[in-house]
Tab-separated table of C-alpha atoms in Angstrom:
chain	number	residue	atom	x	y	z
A	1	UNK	CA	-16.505	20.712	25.334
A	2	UNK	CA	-13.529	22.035	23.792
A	3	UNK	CA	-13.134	21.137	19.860
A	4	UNK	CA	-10.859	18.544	19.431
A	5	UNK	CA	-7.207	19.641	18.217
A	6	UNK	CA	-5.516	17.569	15.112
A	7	UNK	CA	-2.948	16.541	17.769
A	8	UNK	CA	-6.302	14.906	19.572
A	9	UNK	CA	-7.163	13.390	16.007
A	10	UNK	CA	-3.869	11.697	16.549
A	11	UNK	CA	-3.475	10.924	19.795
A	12	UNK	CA	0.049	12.692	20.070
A	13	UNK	CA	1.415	15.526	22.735
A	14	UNK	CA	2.000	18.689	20.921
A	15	UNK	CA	5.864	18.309	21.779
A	16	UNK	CA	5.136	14.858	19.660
A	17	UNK	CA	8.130	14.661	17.310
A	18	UNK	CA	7.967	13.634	13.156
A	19	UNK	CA	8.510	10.244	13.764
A	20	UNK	CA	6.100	9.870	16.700
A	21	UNK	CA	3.421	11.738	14.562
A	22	UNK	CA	3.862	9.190	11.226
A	23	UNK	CA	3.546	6.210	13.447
A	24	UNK	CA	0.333	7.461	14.999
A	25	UNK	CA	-1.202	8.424	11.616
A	26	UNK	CA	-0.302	5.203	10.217
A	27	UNK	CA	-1.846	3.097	13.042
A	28	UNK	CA	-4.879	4.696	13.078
A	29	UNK	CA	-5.528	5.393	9.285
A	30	UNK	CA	-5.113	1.695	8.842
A	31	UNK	CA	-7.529	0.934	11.679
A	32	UNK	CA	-10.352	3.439	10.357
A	33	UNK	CA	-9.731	2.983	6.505
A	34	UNK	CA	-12.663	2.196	4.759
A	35	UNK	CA	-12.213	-0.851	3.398
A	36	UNK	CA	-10.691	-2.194	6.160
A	37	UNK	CA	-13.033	-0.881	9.569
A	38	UNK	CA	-16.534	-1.923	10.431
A	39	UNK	CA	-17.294	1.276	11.946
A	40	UNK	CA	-20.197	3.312	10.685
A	41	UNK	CA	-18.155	6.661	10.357
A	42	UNK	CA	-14.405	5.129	8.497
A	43	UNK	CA	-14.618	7.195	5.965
A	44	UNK	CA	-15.331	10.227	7.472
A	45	UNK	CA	-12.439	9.515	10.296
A	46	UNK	CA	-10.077	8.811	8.083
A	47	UNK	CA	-10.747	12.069	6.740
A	48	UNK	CA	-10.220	13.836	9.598
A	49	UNK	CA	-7.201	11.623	10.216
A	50	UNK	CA	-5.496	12.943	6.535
A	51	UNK	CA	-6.202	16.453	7.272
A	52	UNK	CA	-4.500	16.554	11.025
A	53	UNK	CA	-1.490	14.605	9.588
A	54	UNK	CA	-1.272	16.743	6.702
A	55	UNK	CA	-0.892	19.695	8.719
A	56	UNK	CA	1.457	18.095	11.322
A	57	UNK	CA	3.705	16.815	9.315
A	58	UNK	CA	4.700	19.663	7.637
A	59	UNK	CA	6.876	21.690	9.348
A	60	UNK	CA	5.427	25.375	8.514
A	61	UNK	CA	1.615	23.773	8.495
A	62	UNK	CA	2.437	22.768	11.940
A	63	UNK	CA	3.911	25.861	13.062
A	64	UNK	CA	1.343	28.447	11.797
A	65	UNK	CA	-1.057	26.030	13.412
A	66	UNK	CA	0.469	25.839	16.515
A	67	UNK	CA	-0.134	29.899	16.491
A	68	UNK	CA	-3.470	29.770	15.841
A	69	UNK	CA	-4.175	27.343	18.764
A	70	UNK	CA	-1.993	29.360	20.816
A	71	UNK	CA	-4.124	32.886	19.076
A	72	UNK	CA	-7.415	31.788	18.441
A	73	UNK	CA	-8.323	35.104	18.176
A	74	UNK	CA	-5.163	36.837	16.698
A	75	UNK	CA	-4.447	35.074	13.983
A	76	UNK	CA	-3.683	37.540	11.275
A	77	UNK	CA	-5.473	37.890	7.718
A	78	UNK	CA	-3.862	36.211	4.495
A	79	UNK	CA	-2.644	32.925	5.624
A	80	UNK	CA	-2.821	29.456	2.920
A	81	UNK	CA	-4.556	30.096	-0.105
A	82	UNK	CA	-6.352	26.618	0.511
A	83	UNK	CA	-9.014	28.445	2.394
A	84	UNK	CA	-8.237	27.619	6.597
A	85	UNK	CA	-5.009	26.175	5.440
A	86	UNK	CA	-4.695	22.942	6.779
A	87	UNK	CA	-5.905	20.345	3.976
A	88	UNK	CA	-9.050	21.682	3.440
A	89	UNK	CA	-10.414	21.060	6.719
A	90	UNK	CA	-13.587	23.123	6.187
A	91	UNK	CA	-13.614	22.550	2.703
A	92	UNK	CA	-13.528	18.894	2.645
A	93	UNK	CA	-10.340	18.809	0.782
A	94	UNK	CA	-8.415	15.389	1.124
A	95	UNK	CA	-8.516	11.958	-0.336
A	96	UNK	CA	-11.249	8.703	-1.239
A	97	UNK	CA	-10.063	5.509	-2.084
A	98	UNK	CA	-11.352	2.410	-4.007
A	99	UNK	CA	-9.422	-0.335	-5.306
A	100	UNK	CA	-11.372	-2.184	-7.971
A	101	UNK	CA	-11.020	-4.282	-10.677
A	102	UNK	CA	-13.819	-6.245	-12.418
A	103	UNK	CA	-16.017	-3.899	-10.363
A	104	UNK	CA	-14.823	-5.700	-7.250
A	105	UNK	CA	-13.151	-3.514	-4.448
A	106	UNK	CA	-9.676	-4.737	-3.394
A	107	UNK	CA	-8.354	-4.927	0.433
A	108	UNK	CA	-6.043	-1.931	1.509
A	109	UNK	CA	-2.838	-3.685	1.462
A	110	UNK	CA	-2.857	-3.751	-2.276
A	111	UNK	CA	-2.656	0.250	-2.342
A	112	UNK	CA	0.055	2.132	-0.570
A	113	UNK	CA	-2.334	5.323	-0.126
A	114	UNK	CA	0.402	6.665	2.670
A	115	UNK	CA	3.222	7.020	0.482
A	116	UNK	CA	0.577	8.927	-2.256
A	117	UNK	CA	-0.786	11.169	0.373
A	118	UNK	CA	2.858	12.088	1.610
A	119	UNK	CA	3.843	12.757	-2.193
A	120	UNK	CA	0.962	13.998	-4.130
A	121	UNK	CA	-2.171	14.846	-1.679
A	122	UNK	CA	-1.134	17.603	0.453
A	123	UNK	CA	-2.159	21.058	-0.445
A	124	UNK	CA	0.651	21.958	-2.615
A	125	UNK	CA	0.829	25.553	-3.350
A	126	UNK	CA	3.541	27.213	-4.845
A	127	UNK	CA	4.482	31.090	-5.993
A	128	UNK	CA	3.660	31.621	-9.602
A	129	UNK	CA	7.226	31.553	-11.195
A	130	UNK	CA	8.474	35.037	-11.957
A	131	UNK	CA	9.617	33.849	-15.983
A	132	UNK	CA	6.476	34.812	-18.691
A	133	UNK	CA	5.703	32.197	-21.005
A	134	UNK	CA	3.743	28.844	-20.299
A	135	UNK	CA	5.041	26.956	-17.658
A	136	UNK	CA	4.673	23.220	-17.276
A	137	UNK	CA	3.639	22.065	-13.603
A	138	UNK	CA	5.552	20.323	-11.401
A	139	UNK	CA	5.992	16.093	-11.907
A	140	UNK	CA	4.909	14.271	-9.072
A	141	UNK	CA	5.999	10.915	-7.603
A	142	UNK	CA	4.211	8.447	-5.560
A	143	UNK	CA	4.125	4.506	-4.781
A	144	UNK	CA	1.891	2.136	-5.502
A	145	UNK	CA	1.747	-1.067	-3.933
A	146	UNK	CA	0.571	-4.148	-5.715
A	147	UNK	CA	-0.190	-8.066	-5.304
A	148	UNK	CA	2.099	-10.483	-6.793
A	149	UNK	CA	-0.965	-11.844	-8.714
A	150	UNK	CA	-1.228	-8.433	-10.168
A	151	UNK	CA	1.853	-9.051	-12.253
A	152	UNK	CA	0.865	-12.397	-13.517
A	153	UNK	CA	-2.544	-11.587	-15.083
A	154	UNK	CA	-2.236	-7.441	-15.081
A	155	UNK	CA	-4.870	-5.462	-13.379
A	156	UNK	CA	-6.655	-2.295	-12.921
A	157	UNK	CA	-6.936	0.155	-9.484
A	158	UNK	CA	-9.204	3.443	-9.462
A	159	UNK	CA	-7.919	6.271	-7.216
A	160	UNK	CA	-10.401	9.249	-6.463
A	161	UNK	CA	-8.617	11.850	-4.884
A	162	UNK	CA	-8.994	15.392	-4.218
A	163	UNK	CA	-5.810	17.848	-5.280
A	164	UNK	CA	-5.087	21.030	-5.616
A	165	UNK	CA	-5.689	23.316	-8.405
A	166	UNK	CA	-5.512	26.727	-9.859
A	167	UNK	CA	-9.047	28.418	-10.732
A	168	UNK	CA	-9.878	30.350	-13.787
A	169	UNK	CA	-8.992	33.492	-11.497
A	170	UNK	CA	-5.721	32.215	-10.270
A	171	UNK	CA	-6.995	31.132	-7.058
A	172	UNK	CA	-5.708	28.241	-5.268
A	173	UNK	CA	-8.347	25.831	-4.970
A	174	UNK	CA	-9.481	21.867	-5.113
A	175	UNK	CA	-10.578	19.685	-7.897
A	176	UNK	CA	-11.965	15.774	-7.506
A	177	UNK	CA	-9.752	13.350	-9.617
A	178	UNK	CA	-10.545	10.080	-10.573
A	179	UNK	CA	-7.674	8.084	-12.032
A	180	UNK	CA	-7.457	4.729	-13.352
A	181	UNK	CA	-4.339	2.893	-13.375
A	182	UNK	CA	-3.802	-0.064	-15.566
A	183	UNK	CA	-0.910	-2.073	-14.361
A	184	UNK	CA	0.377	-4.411	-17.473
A	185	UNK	CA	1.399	-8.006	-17.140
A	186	UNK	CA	4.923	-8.769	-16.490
A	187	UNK	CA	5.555	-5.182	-14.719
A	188	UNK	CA	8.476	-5.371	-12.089
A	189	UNK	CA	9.046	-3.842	-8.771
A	190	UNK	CA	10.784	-0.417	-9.310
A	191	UNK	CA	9.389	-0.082	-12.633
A	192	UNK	CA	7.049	3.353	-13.260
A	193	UNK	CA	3.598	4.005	-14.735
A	194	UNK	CA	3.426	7.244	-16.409
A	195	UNK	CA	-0.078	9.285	-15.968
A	196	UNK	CA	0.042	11.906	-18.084
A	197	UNK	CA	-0.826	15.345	-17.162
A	198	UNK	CA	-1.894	14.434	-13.684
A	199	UNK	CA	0.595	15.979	-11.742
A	200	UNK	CA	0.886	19.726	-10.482
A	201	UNK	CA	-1.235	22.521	-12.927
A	202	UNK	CA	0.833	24.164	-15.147
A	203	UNK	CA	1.148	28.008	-15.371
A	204	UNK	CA	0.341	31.231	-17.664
A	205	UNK	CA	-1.263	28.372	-20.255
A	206	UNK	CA	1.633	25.665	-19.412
A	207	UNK	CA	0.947	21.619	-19.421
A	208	UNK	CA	0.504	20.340	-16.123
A	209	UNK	CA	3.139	18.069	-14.823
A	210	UNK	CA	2.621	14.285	-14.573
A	211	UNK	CA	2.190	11.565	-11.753
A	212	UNK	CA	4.841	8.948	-12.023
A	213	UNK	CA	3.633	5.577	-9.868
A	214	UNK	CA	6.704	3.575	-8.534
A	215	UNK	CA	5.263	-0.214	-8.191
A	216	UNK	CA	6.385	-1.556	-5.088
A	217	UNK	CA	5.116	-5.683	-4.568
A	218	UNK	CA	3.036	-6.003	-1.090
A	219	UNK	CA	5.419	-9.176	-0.090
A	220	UNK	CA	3.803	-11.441	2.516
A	221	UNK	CA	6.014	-13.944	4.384
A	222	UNK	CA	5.311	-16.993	2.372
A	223	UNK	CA	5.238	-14.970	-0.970
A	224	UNK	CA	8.016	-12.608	-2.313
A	225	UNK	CA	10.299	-11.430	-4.966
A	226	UNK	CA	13.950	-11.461	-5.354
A	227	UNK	CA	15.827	-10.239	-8.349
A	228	UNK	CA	12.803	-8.393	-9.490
A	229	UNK	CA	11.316	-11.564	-11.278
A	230	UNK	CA	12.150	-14.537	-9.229
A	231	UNK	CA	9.464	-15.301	-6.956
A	232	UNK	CA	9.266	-17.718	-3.701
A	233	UNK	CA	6.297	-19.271	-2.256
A	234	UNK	CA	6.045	-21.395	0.641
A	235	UNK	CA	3.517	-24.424	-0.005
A	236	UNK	CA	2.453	-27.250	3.137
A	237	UNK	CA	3.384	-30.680	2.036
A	238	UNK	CA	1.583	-33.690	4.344
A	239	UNK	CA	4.467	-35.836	5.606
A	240	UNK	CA	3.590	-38.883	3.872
A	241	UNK	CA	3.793	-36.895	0.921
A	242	UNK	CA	7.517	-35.285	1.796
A	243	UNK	CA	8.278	-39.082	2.403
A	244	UNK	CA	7.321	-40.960	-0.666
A	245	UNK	CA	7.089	-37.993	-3.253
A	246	UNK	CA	5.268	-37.836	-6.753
A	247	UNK	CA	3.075	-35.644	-8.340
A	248	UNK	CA	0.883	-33.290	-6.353
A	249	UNK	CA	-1.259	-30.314	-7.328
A	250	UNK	CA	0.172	-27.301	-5.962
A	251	UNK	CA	-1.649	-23.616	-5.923
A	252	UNK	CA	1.251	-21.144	-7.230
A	253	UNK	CA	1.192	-17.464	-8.138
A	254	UNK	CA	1.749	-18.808	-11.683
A	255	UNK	CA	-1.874	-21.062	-11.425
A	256	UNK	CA	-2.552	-24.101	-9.952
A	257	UNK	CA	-0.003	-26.278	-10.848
A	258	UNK	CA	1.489	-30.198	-11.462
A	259	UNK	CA	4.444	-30.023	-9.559
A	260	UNK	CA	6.875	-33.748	-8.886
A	261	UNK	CA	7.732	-34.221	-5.996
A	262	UNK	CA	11.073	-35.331	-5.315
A	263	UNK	CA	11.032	-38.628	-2.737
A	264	UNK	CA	12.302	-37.782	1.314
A	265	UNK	CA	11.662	-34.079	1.107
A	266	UNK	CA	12.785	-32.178	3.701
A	267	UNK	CA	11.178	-28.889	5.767
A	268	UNK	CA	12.966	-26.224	4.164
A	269	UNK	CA	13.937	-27.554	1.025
A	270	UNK	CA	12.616	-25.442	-2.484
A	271	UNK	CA	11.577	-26.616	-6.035
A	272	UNK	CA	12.278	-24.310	-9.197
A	273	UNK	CA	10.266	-24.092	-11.565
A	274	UNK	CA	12.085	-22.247	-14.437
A	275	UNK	CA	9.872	-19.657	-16.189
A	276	UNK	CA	7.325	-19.746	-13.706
A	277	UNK	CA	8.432	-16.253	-12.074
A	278	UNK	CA	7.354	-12.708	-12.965
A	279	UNK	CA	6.142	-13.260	-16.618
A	280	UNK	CA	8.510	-10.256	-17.973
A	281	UNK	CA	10.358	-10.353	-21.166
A	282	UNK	CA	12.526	-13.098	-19.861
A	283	UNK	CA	10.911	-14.892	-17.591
A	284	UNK	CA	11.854	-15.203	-13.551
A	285	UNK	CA	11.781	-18.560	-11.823
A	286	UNK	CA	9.094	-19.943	-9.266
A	287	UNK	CA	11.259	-21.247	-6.392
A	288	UNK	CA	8.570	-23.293	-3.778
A	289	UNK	CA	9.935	-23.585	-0.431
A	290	UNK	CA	8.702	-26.932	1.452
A	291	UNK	CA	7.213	-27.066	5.088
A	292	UNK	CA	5.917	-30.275	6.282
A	293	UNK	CA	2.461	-29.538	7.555
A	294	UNK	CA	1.551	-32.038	10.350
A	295	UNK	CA	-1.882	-33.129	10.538
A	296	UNK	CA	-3.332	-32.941	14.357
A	297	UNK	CA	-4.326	-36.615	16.126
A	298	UNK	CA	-8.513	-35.272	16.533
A	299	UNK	CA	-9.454	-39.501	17.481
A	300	UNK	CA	-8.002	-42.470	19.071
A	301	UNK	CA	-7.364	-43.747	15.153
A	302	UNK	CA	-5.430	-41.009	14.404
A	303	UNK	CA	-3.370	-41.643	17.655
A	304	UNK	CA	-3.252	-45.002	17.212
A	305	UNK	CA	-1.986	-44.562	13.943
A	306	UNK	CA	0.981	-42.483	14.673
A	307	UNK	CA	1.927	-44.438	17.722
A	308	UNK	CA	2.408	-47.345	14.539
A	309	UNK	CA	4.436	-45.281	12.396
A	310	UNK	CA	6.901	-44.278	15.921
A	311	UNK	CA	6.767	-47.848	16.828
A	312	UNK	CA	8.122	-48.995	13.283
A	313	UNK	CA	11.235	-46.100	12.754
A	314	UNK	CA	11.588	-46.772	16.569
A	315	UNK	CA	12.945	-50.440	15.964
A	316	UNK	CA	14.651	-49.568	12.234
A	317	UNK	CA	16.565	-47.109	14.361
A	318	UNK	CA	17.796	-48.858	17.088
């Protein structure tokens, strides 16, 4: 049987375009990523899945590998200085991730590990420049996605990732990272964490470069931030409650919480709570959006009972 090509990996044609590629890598590293799949071999599929995307989805990767498949046998001496040249495919060159804090892993959605491997993983191997002197390395940029929570309470993520180095001898090569990111309370979407030296080696004796983290919030439907600090949250209210009003204990972003209830509230209607937003210097609002949740008639009582309640507004309406 015929080893399988990274457009295989990927499920793609080889006239696959850029676009067509990304969404196939995206679909299926979320399927096999580690701390999301059940299957036995995630990690090491995902693995496979980096290294075909990293060499498809750069356009002179792709190319030179599109010659060798075409070549097996001709392919001419030289070629990347990352050893077969296509993210370390023989080397094991590529990326591991764990999301922890307090020792306990955190689900995939919290890290954006596409937009990292896009900006920072690939085999990045540049010319020596032609100036003498130390050279600092190149900066390099990536996005990291975090929960809401995170920027109530602050948190921690661990990244192990493999990227590429210079050796003593000036040979382009691989070296395993791990990198802990502490994300600060009160930190805003947009905002940058700063890890010093972790970017791109630097050259002739030169600082390496350093790996700026853009925080981008992993918004859900009923949970989101405008303005940067003001955050909404949808919360179920039980129609009897929406009717008469009062205090109820709601769970927020900002805690569990006392909120009052304002009498005949209606689906759709919000609450503010001022300072209960994004913690930062000065303080975003909480804004919690009402939706009557209706509970379902499981007995006779329960049918009984509403067929009371549509009896009585029945007669005050008519």
């Amino acid at each position: 049987m015929a080893e399988k090509t990274y457009y295989d990996i990927l499920g793609v044609e080889k006239t696959a375009d850029a676009d067509t590629i990304k969404k196939a890598y995206r679909k299926l590293v979320r399927k096999y990523h580690p701390d999301v799949s059940k299957e036995p071999d995630a990690a090491e599929r995902t693995a496979e899945i980096n290294r075909a995307y990293e060499t498809l989805s750069d356009k002179d990767k792709r190319a030179e590998y599109d010659e060798m498949l075409a070549n097996p046998y001709g392919r001419s001496a030289g070629g990347s200085p990352f050893g077969q040249g296509f993210g370390g495919a023989q080397d094991g060159g590529g990326f591991h991730y764990e999301y922890r804090s307090g020792g306990e892993p955190f689900g995939a959605g919290d890290f954006n590990f596409e937009d990292l491997f896009s900006h920072f993983g690939r085999s990045h191997y540049q010319e020596p420049p032609r100036q003498t002197g130390p050279q600092k390395g190149e900066d390099q940029h990536a996005e990291l996605a975090v929960d809401i929570y995170a920027a109530y309470v602050g948190a921690e993520r661990t990244l192990t990732l493999n990227v590429p180095t210079i050796d003593e001898y000036g040979r382009a090569a691989y070296q395993a990272k791990t990198l802990n990111v502490k994300i600060p309370k009160g930190i805003s979407e947009g905002q940058q964490i700063r890890l010093g030296g972790q970017g791109l080696p630097g050259y002739n004796g030169g600082a390496n470069g350093d790996l700026y983290l853009k925080i981008k919030f992993h918004d859900r439907p009923d949970l989101y931030v405008k303005n940067k600090k003001d955050v909404y949250q949808t919360i179920d209210v039980k129609p009897w409650e929406a009717v008469l009003g009062g205090k109820i204990i709601v769970p927020t972003a900002a805690g569990r919480l006392q909120v009052n209830l304002p009498a005949n509230s209606q689906n759709g209607k919000s609450i503010r709570l001022k300072g209960k937003g994004i913690p930062a210097k000065e303080a975003g609002d909480l804004y919690l959006n009402i939706r009557i949740s209706v509970p379902p008639a499981e007995s006779e009582a329960d049918r009984a009972a509403w067929a009371r309640l549509a009896e009585h507004f029945a007669a005050k309406t008519a």
